[in-house]
Amino acid sequence: MTQTAAKLVIITEKVLLKDITKIIDAAGATGYTVMAAGGKGSRNTRSSGQPAISDTFSNIKFEVITASGDVAREIADKVAKRYFDNYSGIAYIDEIEVLYAHRL
Amino acid sequence: MTQTAAKLVIITEKVLLKDITKIIDAAGATGYTVMAAGGKGSRNTRSSGQPAISDTFSNIKFEVITASGDVAREIADKVAKRYFDNYSGIAYIDEIEVLYAHRL
Amino acid sequence: MTQTAAKLVIITEKVLLKDITKIIDAAGATGYTVMAAGGKGSRNTRSSGQPAISDTFSNIKFEVITASGDVAREIADKVAKRYFDNYSGIAYIDEIEVLYAHRL
């Protein structure tokens, strides 16, 4: 069932976790993965400052894999328009080849 | 020593950590990276439910970089056939360009 | 503002966190993301040994997104030449499509 798919990555501030989860669900994506992250962005230094990797992570990295690039772009559009004026963040797409998934 | 390689990503439940490590080693991959993750899959909501990013991560994300796409596919096949009927999981491949590595 | 960009990934030992941060900043990259990781490399077993995912992570994964592949390669060159003789590590590039970013 090898299938080309779009991997949408959104890295932004942790406080947006629940809001972004709702946007992903509403767009019809079948799942997502979220990880803790630290770092520095171009807008300003994220609240973690010098990243203390073992202590606190003030950022999150979402990965959403969708069969349709349109769904990925819709999610990115909504997140960026609602939050990226006031929060640091980046959204990018990477093309991948899905080998196994319960459903895309 | 720039070299095109296959990056295999497997995201699944944390309880499978040791079993998947053994499969990767047995396939002859020279290394892997593993990270804690939360999220929701299409099979069902993973045990983390609403992800509490700073508390618990019930999923893991493996990255295995192999010079041979065949080794990557062999690992994915074994993991999916053994576990994906009973555990949530996804496996995908991304083509990357390795700049520096001790050995692939 | 969709734009093809280079995502540089460096996975290495946690003790190098601050040094690598300085190299990234000095190269003129506008930001980076860093995450905790465990794993095993080809050079030797990283200090985490069998990865105890919820306990300790002795490795870090950097992601640096740059409009210029040259900046990404410069960072990788400096990190590899300074540290990869004595520390385990890998550096690779993946081409991505940036949808939203404050600045690249």
CSV table of C-alpha atoms in Angstrom, one decimal:
chain,number,residue,atom,x,y,z
A,1,MET,CA,0.0,0.0,0.0
A,2,THR,CA,2.9,2.3,-0.7
A,3,GLN,CA,1.5,5.8,-1.2
A,4,THR,CA,3.0,9.2,-1.6
A,5,ALA,CA,1.6,11.5,1.0
A,6,ALA,CA,2.2,15.0,2.5
A,7,LYS,CA,3.8,15.4,5.8
A,8,LEU,CA,2.9,18.8,7.3
A,9,VAL,CA,5.1,20.0,10.1
A,10,ILE,CA,4.1,22.9,12.4
A,11,ILE,CA,6.6,24.1,15.1
A,12,THR,CA,5.1,26.7,17.4
A,13,GLU,CA,4.6,27.6,21.0
A,14,LYS,CA,3.3,25.0,23.5
A,15,VAL,CA,0.4,27.1,24.7
A,16,LEU,CA,-1.3,26.5,21.3
A,17,LEU,CA,-1.3,22.7,21.7
A,18,LYS,CA,-5.0,22.2,22.2
A,19,ASP,CA,-6.1,24.9,19.7
A,20,ILE,CA,-4.0,23.3,16.9
A,21,THR,CA,-5.2,19.9,17.8
A,22,LYS,CA,-8.8,21.1,17.2
A,23,ILE,CA,-7.9,22.6,13.8
A,24,ILE,CA,-6.2,19.4,12.7
A,25,ASP,CA,-9.3,17.3,13.8
A,26,ALA,CA,-11.7,19.7,12.1
A,27,ALA,CA,-9.8,19.5,8.8
A,28,GLY,CA,-10.4,15.8,8.7
A,29,ALA,CA,-6.9,14.6,9.2
A,30,THR,CA,-6.9,11.0,10.5
A,31,GLY,CA,-4.1,11.6,13.1
A,32,TYR,CA,-1.1,13.5,14.2
A,33,THR,CA,2.0,13.2,16.2
A,34,VAL,CA,3.2,15.9,18.6
A,35,MET,CA,6.6,16.2,20.3
A,36,ALA,CA,8.2,18.6,22.8
A,37,ALA,CA,10.8,20.9,21.4
A,38,GLY,CA,12.9,23.9,22.3
A,39,GLY,CA,14.7,26.4,20.1
A,40,LYS,CA,15.0,29.9,18.7
A,41,GLY,CA,13.0,31.5,15.9
A,42,SER,CA,13.4,34.5,13.7
A,43,ARG,CA,10.6,36.4,15.3
A,44,ASN,CA,12.2,36.4,18.7
A,45,THR,CA,13.9,34.0,21.0
A,46,ARG,CA,11.3,31.5,22.1
A,47,SER,CA,10.5,31.5,25.7
A,48,SER,CA,13.0,28.6,26.3
A,49,GLY,CA,15.9,31.0,25.6
A,50,GLN,CA,19.1,29.0,25.7
A,51,PRO,CA,17.5,25.6,25.3
A,52,ALA,CA,17.8,23.6,28.5
A,53,ILE,CA,17.1,20.3,26.8
A,54,SER,CA,16.4,18.2,29.8
A,55,ASP,CA,14.4,20.7,31.7
A,56,THR,CA,11.7,22.5,29.8
A,57,PHE,CA,10.4,22.6,26.3
A,58,SER,CA,8.3,25.6,25.5
A,59,ASN,CA,7.6,24.6,21.9
A,60,ILE,CA,5.8,21.8,20.2
A,61,LYS,CA,6.3,20.1,16.9
A,62,PHE,CA,3.3,18.7,15.1
A,63,GLU,CA,3.5,16.2,12.3
A,64,VAL,CA,0.3,15.5,10.3
A,65,ILE,CA,0.4,13.0,7.5
A,66,THR,CA,-2.3,13.4,4.9
A,67,ALA,CA,-3.0,11.7,1.6
A,68,SER,CA,-4.2,15.1,0.3
A,69,GLY,CA,-1.8,18.0,0.1
A,70,ASP,CA,-4.9,20.2,0.2
A,71,VAL,CA,-5.8,19.1,3.7
A,72,ALA,CA,-2.3,19.8,4.9
A,73,ARG,CA,-2.3,23.3,3.3
A,74,GLU,CA,-5.7,24.1,4.8
A,75,ILE,CA,-4.5,23.2,8.3
A,76,ALA,CA,-1.3,25.3,7.8
A,77,ASP,CA,-3.4,28.3,6.5
A,78,LYS,CA,-5.7,28.2,9.5
A,79,VAL,CA,-2.9,27.9,12.1
A,80,ALA,CA,-0.8,30.6,10.5
A,81,LYS,CA,-3.6,33.1,10.0
A,82,ARG,CA,-4.9,32.7,13.5
A,83,TYR,CA,-1.6,32.5,15.5
A,84,PHE,CA,1.5,33.4,13.7
A,85,ASP,CA,1.1,37.2,14.1
A,86,ASN,CA,1.3,36.7,17.8
A,87,TYR,CA,3.2,33.5,18.3
A,88,SER,CA,6.4,32.3,16.8
A,89,GLY,CA,5.9,29.4,14.4
A,90,ILE,CA,6.8,27.8,11.1
A,91,ALA,CA,4.9,25.4,8.9
A,92,TYR,CA,6.4,23.3,6.1
A,93,ILE,CA,5.5,20.3,4.0
A,94,ASP,CA,7.7,17.4,3.1
A,95,GLU,CA,6.7,14.7,0.6
A,96,ILE,CA,7.0,11.2,2.0
A,97,GLU,CA,6.2,7.6,0.9
A,98,VAL,CA,3.9,5.9,3.4
A,99,LEU,CA,4.6,2.1,3.7
A,100,TYR,CA,2.1,1.2,6.3
A,101,ALA,CA,-0.7,3.1,8.0
A,102,HIS,CA,-4.1,2.1,9.4
A,103,ARG,CA,-5.7,4.7,7.3
A,104,LEU,CA,-4.7,8.0,5.7
B,1,MET,CA,30.8,12.0,1.3
B,2,THR,CA,27.4,13.3,0.4
B,3,GLN,CA,25.1,10.4,-0.2
B,4,THR,CA,21.5,9.9,-0.9
B,5,ALA,CA,19.9,7.6,1.8
B,6,ALA,CA,16.6,6.4,3.0
B,7,LYS,CA,15.2,7.7,6.3
B,8,LEU,CA,12.7,5.2,7.7
B,9,VAL,CA,10.3,6.7,10.3
B,10,ILE,CA,8.2,4.4,12.5
B,11,ILE,CA,5.7,6.0,14.9
B,12,THR,CA,4.0,3.5,17.2
B,13,GLU,CA,3.3,2.7,20.9
B,14,LYS,CA,6.0,3.0,23.5
B,15,VAL,CA,5.5,-0.6,24.7
B,16,LEU,CA,7.1,-1.8,21.5
B,17,LEU,CA,10.4,0.0,22.1
B,18,LYS,CA,12.6,-2.9,22.8
B,19,ASP,CA,11.0,-5.2,20.3
B,20,ILE,CA,11.5,-2.8,17.4
B,21,THR,CA,15.1,-2.0,18.5
B,22,LYS,CA,15.8,-5.7,18.1
B,23,ILE,CA,14.2,-5.8,14.6
B,24,ILE,CA,16.3,-2.8,13.5
B,25,ASP,CA,19.5,-4.4,14.8
B,26,ALA,CA,18.8,-7.7,13.2
B,27,ALA,CA,18.2,-6.1,9.8
B,28,GLY,CA,21.8,-4.8,9.9
B,29,ALA,CA,21.0,-1.0,10.2
B,30,THR,CA,24.0,0.8,11.7
B,31,GLY,CA,22.0,3.0,14.1
B,32,TYR,CA,18.7,4.6,14.9
B,33,THR,CA,17.3,7.5,16.8
B,34,VAL,CA,14.3,7.3,19.1
B,35,MET,CA,12.1,10.1,20.5
B,36,ALA,CA,9.1,10.4,22.8
B,37,ALA,CA,5.9,11.4,21.1
B,38,GLY,CA,2.2,11.8,21.8
B,39,GLY,CA,-0.6,12.0,19.4
B,40,LYS,CA,-3.7,10.5,17.9
B,41,GLY,CA,-3.9,7.9,15.2
B,42,SER,CA,-6.6,6.7,12.8
B,43,ARG,CA,-7.0,3.3,14.4
B,44,ASN,CA,-8.0,4.9,17.7
B,45,THR,CA,-6.9,7.6,20.0
B,46,ARG,CA,-3.6,6.5,21.3
B,47,SER,CA,-3.4,6.0,25.0
B,48,SER,CA,-2.2,9.6,25.6
B,49,GLY,CA,-5.7,10.9,24.6
B,50,GLN,CA,-5.5,14.7,24.6
B,51,PRO,CA,-1.8,15.0,24.5
B,52,ALA,CA,-0.4,16.3,27.8
B,53,ILE,CA,2.9,17.3,26.3
B,54,SER,CA,4.8,17.9,29.4
B,55,ASP,CA,3.5,14.9,31.3
B,56,THR,CA,3.5,11.6,29.5
B,57,PHE,CA,4.3,10.4,26.0
B,58,SER,CA,2.9,7.0,25.2
B,59,ASN,CA,4.3,6.9,21.7
B,60,ILE,CA,7.7,6.6,20.2
B,61,LYS,CA,9.2,7.9,16.9
B,62,PHE,CA,12.0,5.9,15.4
B,63,GLU,CA,14.3,7.2,12.7
B,64,VAL,CA,16.5,4.7,10.9
B,65,ILE,CA,18.9,6.0,8.2
B,66,THR,CA,20.1,3.3,5.8
B,67,ALA,CA,22.1,3.5,2.6
B,68,SER,CA,19.8,0.8,1.2
B,69,GLY,CA,16.1,1.4,0.8
B,70,ASP,CA,15.7,-2.4,0.9
B,71,VAL,CA,16.9,-2.6,4.5
B,72,ALA,CA,14.5,0.2,5.4
B,73,ARG,CA,11.6,-1.6,3.8
B,74,GLU,CA,12.5,-4.9,5.4
B,75,ILE,CA,12.4,-3.3,8.9
B,76,ALA,CA,9.0,-1.7,8.1
B,77,ASP,CA,7.6,-4.9,6.8
B,78,LYS,CA,8.6,-6.8,9.9
B,79,VAL,CA,7.3,-4.2,12.3
B,80,ALA,CA,4.0,-3.7,10.5
B,81,LYS,CA,3.3,-7.4,10.1
B,82,ARG,CA,4.1,-8.2,13.7
B,83,TYR,CA,2.5,-5.3,15.5
B,84,PHE,CA,0.2,-3.1,13.4
B,85,ASP,CA,-2.8,-5.3,13.7
B,86,ASN,CA,-2.8,-4.8,17.5
B,87,TYR,CA,-1.0,-1.5,18.0
B,88,SER,CA,-1.4,1.8,16.3
B,89,GLY,CA,1.4,2.7,14.0
B,90,ILE,CA,2.6,4.3,10.8
B,91,ALA,CA,5.8,3.7,8.8
B,92,TYR,CA,7.1,6.0,6.1
B,93,ILE,CA,10.2,6.7,4.1
B,94,ASP,CA,11.8,10.0,3.2
B,95,GLU,CA,14.7,10.4,0.9
B,96,ILE,CA,17.5,12.5,2.4
B,97,GLU,CA,21.1,13.6,1.6
B,98,VAL,CA,23.6,12.5,4.2
B,99,LEU,CA,26.4,15.0,4.6
B,100,TYR,CA,28.4,13.4,7.5
B,101,ALA,CA,28.0,10.0,9.2
B,102,HIS,CA,30.5,7.6,10.8
B,103,ARG,CA,29.1,4.8,8.7
B,104,LEU,CA,25.8,4.1,6.9
C,1,MET,CA,5.1,32.7,0.3
C,2,THR,CA,5.6,29.0,-0.4
C,3,GLN,CA,9.3,28.5,-0.8
C,4,THR,CA,11.7,25.6,-1.2
C,5,ALA,CA,14.2,25.4,1.6
C,6,ALA,CA,16.8,23.2,3.1
C,7,LYS,CA,16.2,21.4,6.4
C,8,LEU,CA,19.5,20.5,8.0
C,9,VAL,CA,19.2,17.8,10.7
C,10,ILE,CA,22.1,17.1,13.1
C,11,ILE,CA,21.8,14.3,15.6
C,12,THR,CA,24.6,14.1,18.1
C,13,GLU,CA,25.5,14.0,21.8
C,14,LYS,CA,23.7,16.3,24.3
C,15,VAL,CA,26.9,17.7,25.7
C,16,LEU,CA,27.4,19.6,22.4
C,17,LEU,CA,24.1,21.6,22.7
C,18,LYS,CA,25.6,25.0,23.5
C,19,ASP,CA,28.5,24.7,21.1
C,20,ILE,CA,26.3,23.8,18.2
C,21,THR,CA,23.9,26.5,19.0
C,22,LYS,CA,26.7,29.0,18.7
C,23,ILE,CA,27.8,27.6,15.3
C,24,ILE,CA,24.2,27.9,14.0
C,25,ASP,CA,23.9,31.4,15.2
C,26,ALA,CA,27.3,32.4,13.8
C,27,ALA,CA,26.3,31.0,10.4
C,28,GLY,CA,23.4,33.4,10.1
C,29,ALA,CA,20.6,31.0,10.4
C,30,THR,CA,17.4,32.7,11.6
C,31,GLY,CA,16.4,29.9,14.0
C,32,TYR,CA,16.5,26.3,14.9
C,33,THR,CA,14.6,23.6,16.8
C,34,VAL,CA,16.1,21.1,19.2
C,35,MET,CA,14.7,18.0,20.6
C,36,ALA,CA,15.8,15.3,23.1
C,37,ALA,CA,16.6,11.9,21.6
C,38,GLY,CA,18.0,8.5,22.4
C,39,GLY,CA,19.5,5.9,20.2
C,40,LYS,CA,22.4,4.0,18.9
C,41,GLY,CA,25.0,5.0,16.3
C,42,SER,CA,27.4,3.2,14.1
C,43,ARG,CA,30.4,4.7,16.0
C,44,ASN,CA,29.4,3.1,19.2
C,45,THR,CA,26.4,2.7,21.4
C,46,ARG,CA,25.5,6.2,22.5
C,47,SER,CA,25.6,6.7,26.2
C,48,SER,CA,21.9,5.9,26.6
C,49,GLY,CA,22.5,2.3,25.7
C,50,GLN,CA,19.2,0.5,25.5
C,51,PRO,CA,17.0,3.6,25.2
C,52,ALA,CA,15.0,4.2,28.3
C,53,ILE,CA,12.6,6.6,26.5
C,54,SER,CA,11.0,8.1,29.5
C,55,ASP,CA,14.1,8.4,31.6
C,56,THR,CA,17.1,10.0,30.0
C,57,PHE,CA,18.0,11.2,26.6
C,58,SER,CA,21.7,11.6,26.0
C,59,ASN,CA,21.3,12.8,22.4
C,60,ILE,CA,19.9,15.9,20.7
C,61,LYS,CA,18.3,16.4,17.3
C,62,PHE,CA,18.7,19.9,15.8
C,63,GLU,CA,16.6,21.1,12.9
C,64,VAL,CA,17.8,24.2,11.1
C,65,ILE,CA,15.7,25.5,8.2
C,66,THR,CA,17.6,27.8,5.8
C,67,ALA,CA,16.6,29.4,2.5
C,68,SER,CA,20.2,28.7,1.4
C,69,GLY,CA,21.5,25.3,1.1
C,70,ASP,CA,25.0,26.8,1.4
C,71,VAL,CA,24.3,28.0,5.0
C,72,ALA,CA,23.1,24.5,5.9
C,73,ARG,CA,26.2,22.9,4.5
C,74,GLU,CA,28.5,25.4,6.2
C,75,ILE,CA,26.9,24.6,9.6
C,76,ALA,CA,27.2,20.8,9.0
C,77,ASP,CA,30.8,21.2,7.9
C,78,LYS,CA,31.8,23.1,11.0
C,79,VAL,CA,30.0,20.7,13.4
C,80,ALA,CA,31.3,17.6,11.7
C,81,LYS,CA,34.9,18.8,11.5
C,82,ARG,CA,35.0,20.0,15.1
C,83,TYR,CA,33.1,17.2,16.8
C,84,PHE,CA,32.4,14.0,14.8
C,85,ASP,CA,35.9,12.6,15.4
C,86,ASN,CA,35.2,12.4,19.1
C,87,TYR,CA,31.4,12.3,19.4
C,88,SER,CA,28.8,10.2,17.6
C,89,GLY,CA,26.8,12.2,15.1
C,90,ILE,CA,25.1,12.4,11.8
C,91,ALA,CA,24.2,15.4,9.6
C,92,TYR,CA,21.7,15.3,6.7
C,93,ILE,CA,19.7,17.6,4.5
C,94,ASP,CA,16.1,17.2,3.4
C,95,GLU,CA,14.4,19.5,0.9
C,96,ILE,CA,11.1,21.0,2.2
C,97,GLU,CA,8.5,23.4,1.1
C,98,VAL,CA,8.0,26.2,3.6
C,99,LEU,CA,4.4,27.5,3.8
C,100,TYR,CA,4.7,30.0,6.6
C,101,ALA,CA,7.6,31.4,8.5
C,102,HIS,CA,8.3,34.8,10.0
C,103,ARG,CA,11.6,35.0,8.1
C,104,LEU,CA,14.0,32.5,6.6
